[in-house]
XYZ file of C-alpha atoms in Angstrom:
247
model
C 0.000 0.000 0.000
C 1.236 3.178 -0.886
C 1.433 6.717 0.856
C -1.306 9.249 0.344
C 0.376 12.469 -1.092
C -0.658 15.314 1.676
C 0.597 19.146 2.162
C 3.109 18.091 4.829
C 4.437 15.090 2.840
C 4.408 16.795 -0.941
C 7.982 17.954 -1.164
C 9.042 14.806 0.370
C 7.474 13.078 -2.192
C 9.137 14.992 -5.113
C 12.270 15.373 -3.818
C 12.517 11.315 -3.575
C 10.819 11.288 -7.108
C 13.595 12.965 -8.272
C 16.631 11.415 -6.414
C 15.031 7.670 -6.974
C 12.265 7.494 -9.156
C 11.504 3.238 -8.389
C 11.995 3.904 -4.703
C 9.783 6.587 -4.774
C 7.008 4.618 -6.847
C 7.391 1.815 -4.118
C 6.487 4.716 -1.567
C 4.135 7.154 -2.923
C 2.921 5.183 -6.495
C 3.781 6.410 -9.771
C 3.580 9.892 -9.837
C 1.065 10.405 -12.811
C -1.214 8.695 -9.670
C -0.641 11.018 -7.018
C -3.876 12.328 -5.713
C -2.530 16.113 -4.841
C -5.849 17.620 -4.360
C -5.362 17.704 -0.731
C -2.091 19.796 -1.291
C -2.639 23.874 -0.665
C 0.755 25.741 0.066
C 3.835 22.909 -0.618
C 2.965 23.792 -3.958
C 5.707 26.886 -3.495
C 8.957 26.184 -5.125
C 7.747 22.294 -5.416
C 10.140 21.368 -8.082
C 12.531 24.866 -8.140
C 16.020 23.969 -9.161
C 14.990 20.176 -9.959
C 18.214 17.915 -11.414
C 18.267 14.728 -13.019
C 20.686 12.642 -12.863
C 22.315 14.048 -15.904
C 21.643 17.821 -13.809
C 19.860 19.032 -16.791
C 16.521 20.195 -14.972
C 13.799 18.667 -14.735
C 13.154 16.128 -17.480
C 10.855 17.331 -20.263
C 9.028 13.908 -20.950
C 7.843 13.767 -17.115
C 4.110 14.556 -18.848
C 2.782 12.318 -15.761
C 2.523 15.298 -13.531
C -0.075 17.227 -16.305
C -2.934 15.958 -14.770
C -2.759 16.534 -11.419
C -5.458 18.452 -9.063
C -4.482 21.726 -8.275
C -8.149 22.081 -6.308
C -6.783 23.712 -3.000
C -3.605 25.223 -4.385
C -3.256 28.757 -3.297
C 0.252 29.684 -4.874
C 2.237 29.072 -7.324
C 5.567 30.590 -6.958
C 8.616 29.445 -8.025
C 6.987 25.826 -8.601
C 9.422 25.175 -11.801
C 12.328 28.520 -11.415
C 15.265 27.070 -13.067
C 13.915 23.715 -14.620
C 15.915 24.673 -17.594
C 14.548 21.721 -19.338
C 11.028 21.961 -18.274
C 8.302 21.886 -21.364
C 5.670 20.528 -20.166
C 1.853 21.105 -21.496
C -0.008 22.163 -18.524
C -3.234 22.517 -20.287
C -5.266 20.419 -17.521
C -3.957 22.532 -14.925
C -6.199 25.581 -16.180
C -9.419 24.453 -14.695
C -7.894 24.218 -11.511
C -5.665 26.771 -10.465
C -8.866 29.037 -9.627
C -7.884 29.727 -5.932
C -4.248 30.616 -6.719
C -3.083 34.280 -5.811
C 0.425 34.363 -7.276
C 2.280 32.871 -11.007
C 5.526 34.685 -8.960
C 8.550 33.291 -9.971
C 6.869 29.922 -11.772
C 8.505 29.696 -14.577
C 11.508 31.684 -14.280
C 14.931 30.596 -15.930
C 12.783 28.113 -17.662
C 14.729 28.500 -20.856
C 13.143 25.469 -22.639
C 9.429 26.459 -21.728
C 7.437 27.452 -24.421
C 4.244 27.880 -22.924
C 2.007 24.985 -24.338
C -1.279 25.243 -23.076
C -1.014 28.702 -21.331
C -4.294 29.409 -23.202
C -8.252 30.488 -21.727
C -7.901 27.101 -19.905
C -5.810 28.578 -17.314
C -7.988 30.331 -14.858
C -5.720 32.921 -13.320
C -9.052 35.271 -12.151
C -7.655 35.233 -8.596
C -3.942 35.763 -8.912
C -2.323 39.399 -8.164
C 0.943 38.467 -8.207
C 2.910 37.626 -11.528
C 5.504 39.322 -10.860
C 8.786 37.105 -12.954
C 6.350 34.880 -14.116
C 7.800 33.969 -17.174
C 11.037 35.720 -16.616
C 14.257 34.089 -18.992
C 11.825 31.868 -20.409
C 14.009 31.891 -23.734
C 11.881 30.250 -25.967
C 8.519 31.625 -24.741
C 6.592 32.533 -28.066
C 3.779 31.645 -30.203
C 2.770 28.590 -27.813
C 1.936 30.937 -25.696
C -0.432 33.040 -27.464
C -3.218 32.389 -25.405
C -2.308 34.435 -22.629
C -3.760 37.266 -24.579
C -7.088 35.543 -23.115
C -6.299 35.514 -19.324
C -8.428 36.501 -16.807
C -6.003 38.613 -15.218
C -9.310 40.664 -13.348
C -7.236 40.553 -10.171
C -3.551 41.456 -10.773
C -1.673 43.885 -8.991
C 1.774 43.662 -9.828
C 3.384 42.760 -13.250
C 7.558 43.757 -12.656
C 9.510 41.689 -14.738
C 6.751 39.192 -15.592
C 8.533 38.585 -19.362
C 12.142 40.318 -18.747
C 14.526 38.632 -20.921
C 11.892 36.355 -22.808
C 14.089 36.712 -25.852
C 11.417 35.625 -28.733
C 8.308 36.693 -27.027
C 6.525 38.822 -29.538
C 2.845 38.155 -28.787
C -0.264 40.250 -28.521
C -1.859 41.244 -25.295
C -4.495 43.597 -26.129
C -7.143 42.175 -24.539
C -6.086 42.475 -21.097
C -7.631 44.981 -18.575
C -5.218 46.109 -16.694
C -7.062 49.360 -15.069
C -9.468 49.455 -12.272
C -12.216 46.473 -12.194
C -15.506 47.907 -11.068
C -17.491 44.716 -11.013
C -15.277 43.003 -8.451
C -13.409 46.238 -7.064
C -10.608 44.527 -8.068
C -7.147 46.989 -8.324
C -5.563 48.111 -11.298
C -1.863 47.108 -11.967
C 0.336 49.372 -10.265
C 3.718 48.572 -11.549
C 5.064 47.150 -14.538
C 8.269 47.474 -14.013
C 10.748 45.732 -16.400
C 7.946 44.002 -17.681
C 9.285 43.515 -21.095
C 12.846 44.204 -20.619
C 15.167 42.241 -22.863
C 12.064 41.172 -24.864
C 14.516 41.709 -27.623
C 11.518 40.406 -30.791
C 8.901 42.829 -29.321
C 7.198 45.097 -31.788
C 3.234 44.732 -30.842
C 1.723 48.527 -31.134
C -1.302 47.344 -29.673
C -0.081 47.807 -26.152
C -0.150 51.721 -26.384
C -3.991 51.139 -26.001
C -3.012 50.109 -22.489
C -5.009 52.005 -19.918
C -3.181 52.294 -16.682
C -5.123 54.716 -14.575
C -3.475 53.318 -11.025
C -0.234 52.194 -12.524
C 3.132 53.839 -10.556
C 6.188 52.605 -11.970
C 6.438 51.783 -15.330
C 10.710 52.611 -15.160
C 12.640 50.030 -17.501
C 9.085 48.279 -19.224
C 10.960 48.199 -22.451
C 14.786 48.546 -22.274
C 16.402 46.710 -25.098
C 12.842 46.021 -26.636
C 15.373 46.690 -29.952
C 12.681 46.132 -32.261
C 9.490 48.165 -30.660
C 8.284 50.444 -32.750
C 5.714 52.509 -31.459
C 4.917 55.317 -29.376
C 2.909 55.164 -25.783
C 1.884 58.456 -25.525
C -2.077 57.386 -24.669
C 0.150 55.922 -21.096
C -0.238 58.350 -18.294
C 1.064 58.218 -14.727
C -1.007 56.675 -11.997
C -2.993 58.524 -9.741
C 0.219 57.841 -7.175
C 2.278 59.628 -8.966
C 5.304 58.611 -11.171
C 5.958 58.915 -14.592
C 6.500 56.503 -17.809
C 10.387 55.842 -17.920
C 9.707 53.401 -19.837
C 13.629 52.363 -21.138
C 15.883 54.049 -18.016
């Protein structure tokens, strides 16, 4: 009989997962089995800095972890930072990550990520932190595209969420990043860095931005090399500030 994955026992789990894979199937099952449902806050930095054997990050064809219940997870930061090898399609994830209040850190340094199923699925209604979400996700691109269609009704913060996502050169003009009267939800307040290093950007749509709250928009798009467009409709938040937006 095996042992029932639980918040106190989940990074136990993984970490034995990763250092013995058939002694940890003896112990906890195969991990595409693991009932996580039960699992609310060991979710943080769950597999950050993950080796295998071969210290390459965390193996790309470990799909077995795709379908597991994120229910009662509450946060997700810095669940995969530095899994340089990480490229997994998280698509059954979306339906379930509807209590989680920060994407901080989750995929940064995850240079092989591209994003695969990052699309509507993902319900990220609740989070207000995604702050180095995707940061030095290299590869981070077209797969991606459906981010566009977040939910992001919530968010507060935004610093560096794509700094140094090399080909990322996607649309995000349907986000809403001012005040939400329906749920009195806050409008971002800093984007700080947000698409530094974003070295393929060149979408014009995001001088339709409205950012009636935000205060600190210094470095958004320093060495965006190929942006061309003006953001003259962006105006400094009601706290004060002003757009440097590439010193």
């Amino acid at each position: 009989m095996t042992t029932p994955i639980t918040n106190p026992n989940f990074q136990i789990a993984i970490d034995a997962w990763l250092a013995n894979r058939p002694a940890a199937t003896v112990t906890f099952g195969s991990i595409e089995t693991w009932d996580t449902s039960t699992v609310t806050t060991s979710w943080v930095g769950a597999f950050a800095n993950a080796t295998t054997p071969a210290n390459l990050g965390l193996d790309p064809l470990d799909n077995g972890i795709a379908d597991w219940d994120l229910t009662n997870c509450v946060s997700l930061e810095s669940c995969f930072e530095n899994c340089v090898n990480m490229d997994i399609d998280l698509t059954n994830w979306g339906p379930y990550i509807a209590n989680v209040t920060s994407l901080k850190k989750t995929f940064k340094f995850c240079a092989s990520f591209r994003g695969i199923g990052l699309g509507e699925a993902w319900n990220v209604s609740a989070v207000t932190d995604f702050e180095s979400t995707f940061e030095n996700c290299d590869v981070l691109n077209v797969n991606a595209g459906g981010i566009n269609f977040w939910d992001i009704g919530a968010r507060v913060t935004m610093k560096r969420m794509f700094k140094d996502c090399l080909a990322w050169n996607q649309p995000l003009d349907d986000w809403n990043l001012g005040l939400t009267i329906a749920t009195s939800a806050p409008g971002v307040t800093t984007i700080e860095a947000m698409f530094e290093g974003c070295t393929a950007l060149n979408q014009v749509g995001l001088k339709f931005w409205d950012l009636p709250v935000c205060t600190n928009f210094n470095f958004c798009f320093k060495n965006c090399i190929n942006l061309e467009t003006h953001f003259r409709n962006w105006r400094p938040g009601s706290g004060g500030g002003s757009p440097s937006l590439t010193n």
